[in-house]
PDB file of C-alpha atoms in Angstrom:
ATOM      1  CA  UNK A   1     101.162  76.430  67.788  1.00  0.00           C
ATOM      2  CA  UNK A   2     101.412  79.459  70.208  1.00  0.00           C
ATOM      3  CA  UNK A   3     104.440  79.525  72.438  1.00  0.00           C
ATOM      4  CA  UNK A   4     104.205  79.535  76.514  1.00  0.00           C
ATOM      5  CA  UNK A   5     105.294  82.945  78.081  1.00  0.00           C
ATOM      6  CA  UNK A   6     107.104  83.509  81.659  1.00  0.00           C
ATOM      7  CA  UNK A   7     107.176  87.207  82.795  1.00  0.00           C
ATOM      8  CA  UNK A   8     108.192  88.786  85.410  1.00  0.00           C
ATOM      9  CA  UNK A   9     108.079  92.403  87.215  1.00  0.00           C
ATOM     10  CA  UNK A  10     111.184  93.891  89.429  1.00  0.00           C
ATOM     11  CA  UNK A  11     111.556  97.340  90.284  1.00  0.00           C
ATOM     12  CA  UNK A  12     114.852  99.195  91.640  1.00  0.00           C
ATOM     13  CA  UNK A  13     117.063  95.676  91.226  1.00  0.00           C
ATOM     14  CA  UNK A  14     120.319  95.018  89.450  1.00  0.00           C
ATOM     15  CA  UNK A  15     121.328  92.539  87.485  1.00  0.00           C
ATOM     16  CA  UNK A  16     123.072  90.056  90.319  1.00  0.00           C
ATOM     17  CA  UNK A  17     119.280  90.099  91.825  1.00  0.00           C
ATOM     18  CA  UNK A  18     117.379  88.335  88.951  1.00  0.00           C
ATOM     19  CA  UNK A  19     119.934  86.647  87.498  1.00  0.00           C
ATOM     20  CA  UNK A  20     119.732  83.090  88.475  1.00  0.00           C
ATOM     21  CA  UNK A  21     115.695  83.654  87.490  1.00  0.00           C
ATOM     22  CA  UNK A  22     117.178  84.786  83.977  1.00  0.00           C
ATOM     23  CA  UNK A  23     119.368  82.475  83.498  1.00  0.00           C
ATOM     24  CA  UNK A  24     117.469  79.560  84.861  1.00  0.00           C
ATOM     25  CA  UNK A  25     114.496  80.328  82.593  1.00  0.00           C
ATOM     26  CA  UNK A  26     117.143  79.786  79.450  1.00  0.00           C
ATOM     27  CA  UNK A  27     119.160  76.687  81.082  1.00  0.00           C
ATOM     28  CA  UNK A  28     116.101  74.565  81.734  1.00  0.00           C
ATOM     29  CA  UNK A  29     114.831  74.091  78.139  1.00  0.00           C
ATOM     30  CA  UNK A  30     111.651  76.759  77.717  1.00  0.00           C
ATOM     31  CA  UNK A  31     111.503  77.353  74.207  1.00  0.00           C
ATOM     32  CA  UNK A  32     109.026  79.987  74.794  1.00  0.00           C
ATOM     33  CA  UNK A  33     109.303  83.962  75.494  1.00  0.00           C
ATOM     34  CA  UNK A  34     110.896  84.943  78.438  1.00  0.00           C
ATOM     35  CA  UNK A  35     109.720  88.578  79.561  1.00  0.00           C
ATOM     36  CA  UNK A  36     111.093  90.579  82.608  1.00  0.00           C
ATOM     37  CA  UNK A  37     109.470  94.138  82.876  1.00  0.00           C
ATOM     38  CA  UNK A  38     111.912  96.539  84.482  1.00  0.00           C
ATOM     39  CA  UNK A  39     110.781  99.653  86.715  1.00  0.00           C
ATOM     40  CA  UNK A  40     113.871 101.946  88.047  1.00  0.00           C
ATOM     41  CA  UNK A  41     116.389  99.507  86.743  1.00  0.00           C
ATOM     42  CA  UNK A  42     119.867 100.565  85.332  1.00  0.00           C
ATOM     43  CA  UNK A  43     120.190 100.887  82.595  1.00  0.00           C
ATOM     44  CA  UNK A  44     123.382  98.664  82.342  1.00  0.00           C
ATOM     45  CA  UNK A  45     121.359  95.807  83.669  1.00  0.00           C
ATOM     46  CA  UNK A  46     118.513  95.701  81.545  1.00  0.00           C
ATOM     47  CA  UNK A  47     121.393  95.674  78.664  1.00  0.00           C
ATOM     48  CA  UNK A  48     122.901  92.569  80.448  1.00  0.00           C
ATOM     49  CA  UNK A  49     119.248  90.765  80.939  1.00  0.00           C
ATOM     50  CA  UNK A  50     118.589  91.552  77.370  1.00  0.00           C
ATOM     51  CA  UNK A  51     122.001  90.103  76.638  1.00  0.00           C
ATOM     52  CA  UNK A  52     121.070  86.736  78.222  1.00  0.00           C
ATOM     53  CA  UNK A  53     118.233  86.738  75.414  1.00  0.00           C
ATOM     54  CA  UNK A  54     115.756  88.082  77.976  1.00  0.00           C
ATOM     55  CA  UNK A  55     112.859  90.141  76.897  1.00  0.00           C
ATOM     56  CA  UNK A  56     113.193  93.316  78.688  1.00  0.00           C
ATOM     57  CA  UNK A  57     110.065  96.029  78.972  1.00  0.00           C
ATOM     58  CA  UNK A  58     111.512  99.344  80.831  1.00  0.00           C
ATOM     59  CA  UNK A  59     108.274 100.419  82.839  1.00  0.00           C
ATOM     60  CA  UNK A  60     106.949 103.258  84.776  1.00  0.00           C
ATOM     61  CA  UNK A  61     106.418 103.048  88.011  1.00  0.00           C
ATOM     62  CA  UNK A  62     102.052 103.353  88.869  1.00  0.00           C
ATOM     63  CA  UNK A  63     101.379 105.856  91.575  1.00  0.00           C
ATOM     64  CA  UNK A  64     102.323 104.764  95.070  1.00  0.00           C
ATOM     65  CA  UNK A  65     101.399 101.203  95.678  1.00  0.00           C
ATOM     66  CA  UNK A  66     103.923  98.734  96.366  1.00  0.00           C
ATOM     67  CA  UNK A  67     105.605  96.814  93.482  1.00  0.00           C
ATOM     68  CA  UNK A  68     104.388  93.505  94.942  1.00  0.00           C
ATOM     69  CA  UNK A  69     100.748  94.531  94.034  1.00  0.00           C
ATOM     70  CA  UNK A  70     101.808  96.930  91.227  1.00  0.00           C
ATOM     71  CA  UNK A  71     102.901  93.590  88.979  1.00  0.00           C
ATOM     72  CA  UNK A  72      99.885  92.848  88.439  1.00  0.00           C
ATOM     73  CA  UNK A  73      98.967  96.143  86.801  1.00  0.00           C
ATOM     74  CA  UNK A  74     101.965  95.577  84.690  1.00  0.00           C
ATOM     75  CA  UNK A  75     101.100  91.933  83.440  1.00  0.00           C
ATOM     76  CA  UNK A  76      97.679  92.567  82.997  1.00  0.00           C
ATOM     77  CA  UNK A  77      98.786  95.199  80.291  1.00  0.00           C
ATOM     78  CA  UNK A  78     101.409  93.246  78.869  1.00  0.00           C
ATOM     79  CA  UNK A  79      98.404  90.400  78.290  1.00  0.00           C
ATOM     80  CA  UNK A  80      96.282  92.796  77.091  1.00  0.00           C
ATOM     81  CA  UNK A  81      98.189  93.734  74.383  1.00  0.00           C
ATOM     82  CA  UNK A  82      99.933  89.837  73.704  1.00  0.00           C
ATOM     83  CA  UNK A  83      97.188  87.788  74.200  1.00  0.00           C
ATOM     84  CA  UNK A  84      98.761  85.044  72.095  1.00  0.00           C
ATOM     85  CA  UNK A  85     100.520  82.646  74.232  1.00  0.00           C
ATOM     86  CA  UNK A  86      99.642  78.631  75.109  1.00  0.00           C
ATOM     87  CA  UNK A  87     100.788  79.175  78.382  1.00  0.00           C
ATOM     88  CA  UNK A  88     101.622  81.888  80.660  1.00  0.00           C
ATOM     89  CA  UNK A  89     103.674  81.562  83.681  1.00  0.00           C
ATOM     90  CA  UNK A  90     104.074  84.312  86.020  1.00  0.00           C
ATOM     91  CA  UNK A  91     106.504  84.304  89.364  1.00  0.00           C
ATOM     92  CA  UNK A  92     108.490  86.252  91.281  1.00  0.00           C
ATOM     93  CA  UNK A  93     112.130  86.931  90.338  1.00  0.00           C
ATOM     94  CA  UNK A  94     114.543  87.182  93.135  1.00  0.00           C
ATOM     95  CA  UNK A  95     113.682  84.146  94.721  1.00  0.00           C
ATOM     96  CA  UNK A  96     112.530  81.746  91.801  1.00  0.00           C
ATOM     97  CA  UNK A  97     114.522  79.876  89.767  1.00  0.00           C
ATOM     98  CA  UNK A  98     113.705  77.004  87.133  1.00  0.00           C
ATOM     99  CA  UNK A  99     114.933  73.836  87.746  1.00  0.00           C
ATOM    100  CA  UNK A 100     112.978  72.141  84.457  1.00  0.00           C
ATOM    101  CA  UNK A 101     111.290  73.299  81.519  1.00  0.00           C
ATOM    102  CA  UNK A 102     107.141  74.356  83.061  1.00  0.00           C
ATOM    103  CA  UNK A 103     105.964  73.738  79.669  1.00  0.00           C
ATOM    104  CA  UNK A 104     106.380  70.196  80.296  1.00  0.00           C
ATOM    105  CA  UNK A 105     104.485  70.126  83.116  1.00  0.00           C
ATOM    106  CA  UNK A 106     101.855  72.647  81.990  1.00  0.00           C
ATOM    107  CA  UNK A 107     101.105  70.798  78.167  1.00  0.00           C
ATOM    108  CA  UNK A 108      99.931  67.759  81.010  1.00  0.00           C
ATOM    109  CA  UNK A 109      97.144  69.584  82.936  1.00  0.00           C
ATOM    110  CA  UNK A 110      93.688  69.916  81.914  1.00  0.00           C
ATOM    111  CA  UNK A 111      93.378  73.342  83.619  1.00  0.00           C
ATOM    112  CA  UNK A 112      93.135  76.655  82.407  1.00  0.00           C
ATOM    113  CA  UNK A 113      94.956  77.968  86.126  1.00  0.00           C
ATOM    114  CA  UNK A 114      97.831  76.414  87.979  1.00  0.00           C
ATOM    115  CA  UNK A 115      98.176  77.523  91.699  1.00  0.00           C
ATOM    116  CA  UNK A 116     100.739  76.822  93.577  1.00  0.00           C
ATOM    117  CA  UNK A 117     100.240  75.591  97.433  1.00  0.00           C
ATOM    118  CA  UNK A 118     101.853  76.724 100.169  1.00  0.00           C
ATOM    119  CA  UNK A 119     101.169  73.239 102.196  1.00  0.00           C
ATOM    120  CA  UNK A 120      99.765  74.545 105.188  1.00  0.00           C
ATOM    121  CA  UNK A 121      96.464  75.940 106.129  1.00  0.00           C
ATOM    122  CA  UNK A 122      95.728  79.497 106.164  1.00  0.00           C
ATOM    123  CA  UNK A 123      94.327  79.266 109.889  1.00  0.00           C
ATOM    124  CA  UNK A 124      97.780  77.461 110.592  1.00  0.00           C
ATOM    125  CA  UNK A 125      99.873  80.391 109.065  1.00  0.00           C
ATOM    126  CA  UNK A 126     100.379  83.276 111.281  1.00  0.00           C
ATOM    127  CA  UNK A 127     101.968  85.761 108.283  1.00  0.00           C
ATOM    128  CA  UNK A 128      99.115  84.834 105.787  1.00  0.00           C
ATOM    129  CA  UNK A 129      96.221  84.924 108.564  1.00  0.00           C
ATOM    130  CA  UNK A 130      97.208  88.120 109.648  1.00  0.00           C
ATOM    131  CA  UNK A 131      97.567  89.824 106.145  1.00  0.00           C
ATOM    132  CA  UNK A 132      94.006  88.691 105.377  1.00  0.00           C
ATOM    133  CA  UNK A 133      92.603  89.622 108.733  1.00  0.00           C
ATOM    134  CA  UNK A 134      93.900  92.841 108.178  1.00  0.00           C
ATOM    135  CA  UNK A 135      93.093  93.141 104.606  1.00  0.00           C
ATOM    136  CA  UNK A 136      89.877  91.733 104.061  1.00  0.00           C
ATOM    137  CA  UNK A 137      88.850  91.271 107.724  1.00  0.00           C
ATOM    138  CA  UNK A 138      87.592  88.375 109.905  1.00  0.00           C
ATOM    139  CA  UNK A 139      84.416  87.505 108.150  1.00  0.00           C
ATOM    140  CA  UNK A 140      86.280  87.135 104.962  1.00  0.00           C
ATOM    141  CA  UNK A 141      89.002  85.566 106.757  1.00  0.00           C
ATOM    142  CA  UNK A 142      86.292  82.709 108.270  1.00  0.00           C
ATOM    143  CA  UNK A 143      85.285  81.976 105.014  1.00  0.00           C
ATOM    144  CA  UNK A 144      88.514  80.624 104.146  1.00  0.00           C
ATOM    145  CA  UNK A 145      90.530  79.803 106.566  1.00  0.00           C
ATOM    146  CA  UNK A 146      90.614  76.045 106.029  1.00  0.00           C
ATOM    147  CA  UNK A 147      91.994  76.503 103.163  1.00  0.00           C
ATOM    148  CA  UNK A 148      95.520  75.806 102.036  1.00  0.00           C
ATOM    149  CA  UNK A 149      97.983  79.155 101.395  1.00  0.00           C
ATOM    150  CA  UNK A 150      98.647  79.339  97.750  1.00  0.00           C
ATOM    151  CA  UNK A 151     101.521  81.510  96.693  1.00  0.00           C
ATOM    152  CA  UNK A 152     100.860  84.236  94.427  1.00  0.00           C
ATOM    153  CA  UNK A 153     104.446  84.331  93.303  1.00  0.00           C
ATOM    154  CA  UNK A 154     104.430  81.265  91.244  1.00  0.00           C
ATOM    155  CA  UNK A 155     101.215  81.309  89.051  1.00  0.00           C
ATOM    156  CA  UNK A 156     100.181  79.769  85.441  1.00  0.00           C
ATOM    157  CA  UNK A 157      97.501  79.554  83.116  1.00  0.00           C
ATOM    158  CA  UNK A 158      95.663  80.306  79.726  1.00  0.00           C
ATOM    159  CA  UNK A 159      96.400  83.694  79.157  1.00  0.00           C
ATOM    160  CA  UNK A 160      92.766  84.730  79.479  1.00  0.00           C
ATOM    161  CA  UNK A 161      92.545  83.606  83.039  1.00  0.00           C
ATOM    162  CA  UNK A 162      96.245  85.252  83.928  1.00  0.00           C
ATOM    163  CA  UNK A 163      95.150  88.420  82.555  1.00  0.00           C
ATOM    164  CA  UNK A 164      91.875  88.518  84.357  1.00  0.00           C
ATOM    165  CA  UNK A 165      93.672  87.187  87.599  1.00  0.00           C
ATOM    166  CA  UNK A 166      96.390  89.854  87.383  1.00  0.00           C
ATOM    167  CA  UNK A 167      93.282  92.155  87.079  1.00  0.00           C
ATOM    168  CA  UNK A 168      91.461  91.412  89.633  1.00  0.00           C
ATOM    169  CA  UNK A 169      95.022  90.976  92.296  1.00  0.00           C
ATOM    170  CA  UNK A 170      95.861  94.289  91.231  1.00  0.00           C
ATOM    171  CA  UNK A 171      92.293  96.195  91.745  1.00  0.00           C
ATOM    172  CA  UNK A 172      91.854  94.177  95.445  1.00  0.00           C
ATOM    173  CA  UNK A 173      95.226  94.945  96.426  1.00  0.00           C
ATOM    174  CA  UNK A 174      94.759  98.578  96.381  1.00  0.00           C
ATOM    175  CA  UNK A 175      93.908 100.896  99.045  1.00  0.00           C
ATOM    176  CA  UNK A 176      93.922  98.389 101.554  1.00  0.00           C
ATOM    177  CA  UNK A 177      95.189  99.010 104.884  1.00  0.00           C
ATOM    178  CA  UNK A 178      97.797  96.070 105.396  1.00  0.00           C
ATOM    179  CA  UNK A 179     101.631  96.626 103.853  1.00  0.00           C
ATOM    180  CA  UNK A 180     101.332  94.060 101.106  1.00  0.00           C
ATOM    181  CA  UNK A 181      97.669  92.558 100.132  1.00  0.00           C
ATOM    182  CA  UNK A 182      98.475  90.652  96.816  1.00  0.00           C
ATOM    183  CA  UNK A 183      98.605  87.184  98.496  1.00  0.00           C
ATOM    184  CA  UNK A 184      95.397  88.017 100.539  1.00  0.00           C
ATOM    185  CA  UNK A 185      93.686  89.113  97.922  1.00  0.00           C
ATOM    186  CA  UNK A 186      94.850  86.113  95.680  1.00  0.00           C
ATOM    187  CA  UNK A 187      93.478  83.546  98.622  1.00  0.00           C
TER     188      UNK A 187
END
């Protein structure tokens, strides 16, 4: 049976920054791999991550976009080239941390993509509405503004859909004119 994957993407952190996402991705029971991709980290840290039995891919950073959007360019490309997991879960890494094993969860659901809700409607949200006004503009906005935020920091799924998702954030997050478009362009 394949094995479930989390990854994650940091650029220009240290080790203190990720490391209750590190170390909560061991603690909680994942059996699975456990991939952080590194841009502009020192070199001392990735030694600790990879210490902690971490994964660790030292990356380039991708022309100017921000490394919000950038992940996505990075985890499509690490799909691309291991595209055999179960289960692929994909969140941010400062501000995430694993309080139980996802596999359990995930093994459960008859999806193929697990979004995570934000628990408030988009209309309701003045960050999120504004991002996708700006982003996307107010026709797009109408369109979905009824509907719930989901947070594009804590994603799952087969690893066909994650790759194609992390696709498709990463080309509709570029050249756009707001600061940070990967949660628009994921709602």
């Amino acid at each position: 049976m394949a094995k479930d994957l989390i990854i994650g993407v940091c650029s220009n952190f240290k080790y203190d920054d990720v490391k209750p996402w590190v170390k909560s991705s061991k603690d909680c029971g994942f059996e699975g791999d456990v991939v952080l991709i590194t841009i502009d980290m020192p070199e001392e840290d990735n030694k600790r991550i990879e210490d902690d039995g971490v994964h660790v891919i030292r990356a380039k950073k991708q022309g100017n976009m921000m490394i919000h959007m950038e992940r996505f360019f990075h985890i499509h490309n690490y799909l691309d080239n291991h595209p055999d997991y179960n289960w692929v879960i994909s969140t941010d890494v400062r501000d995430v941390i694993f309080q139980r094993n996802p596999s359990e969860w995930l093994e459960l659901l008859p999806y193929e993509i697990i979004s995570s809700g934000e628990a408030i409607q988009i209309k309701n949200e003045a960050w999120n509405r504004g991002n996708i006004i700006k982003n996307f503009g107010e026709y797009f906005y109408e369109g979905i503004k009824e509907n719930i935020v989901q947070c594009v920091g804590v994603l799952a799924g087969s690893p066909s859909y994650m790759k194609e998702l992390a696709f498709f954030i990463y080309q509709m997050s570029g050249n756009r004119p707001g600061w940070v478009a990967d949660q628009a362009a994921y709602n």
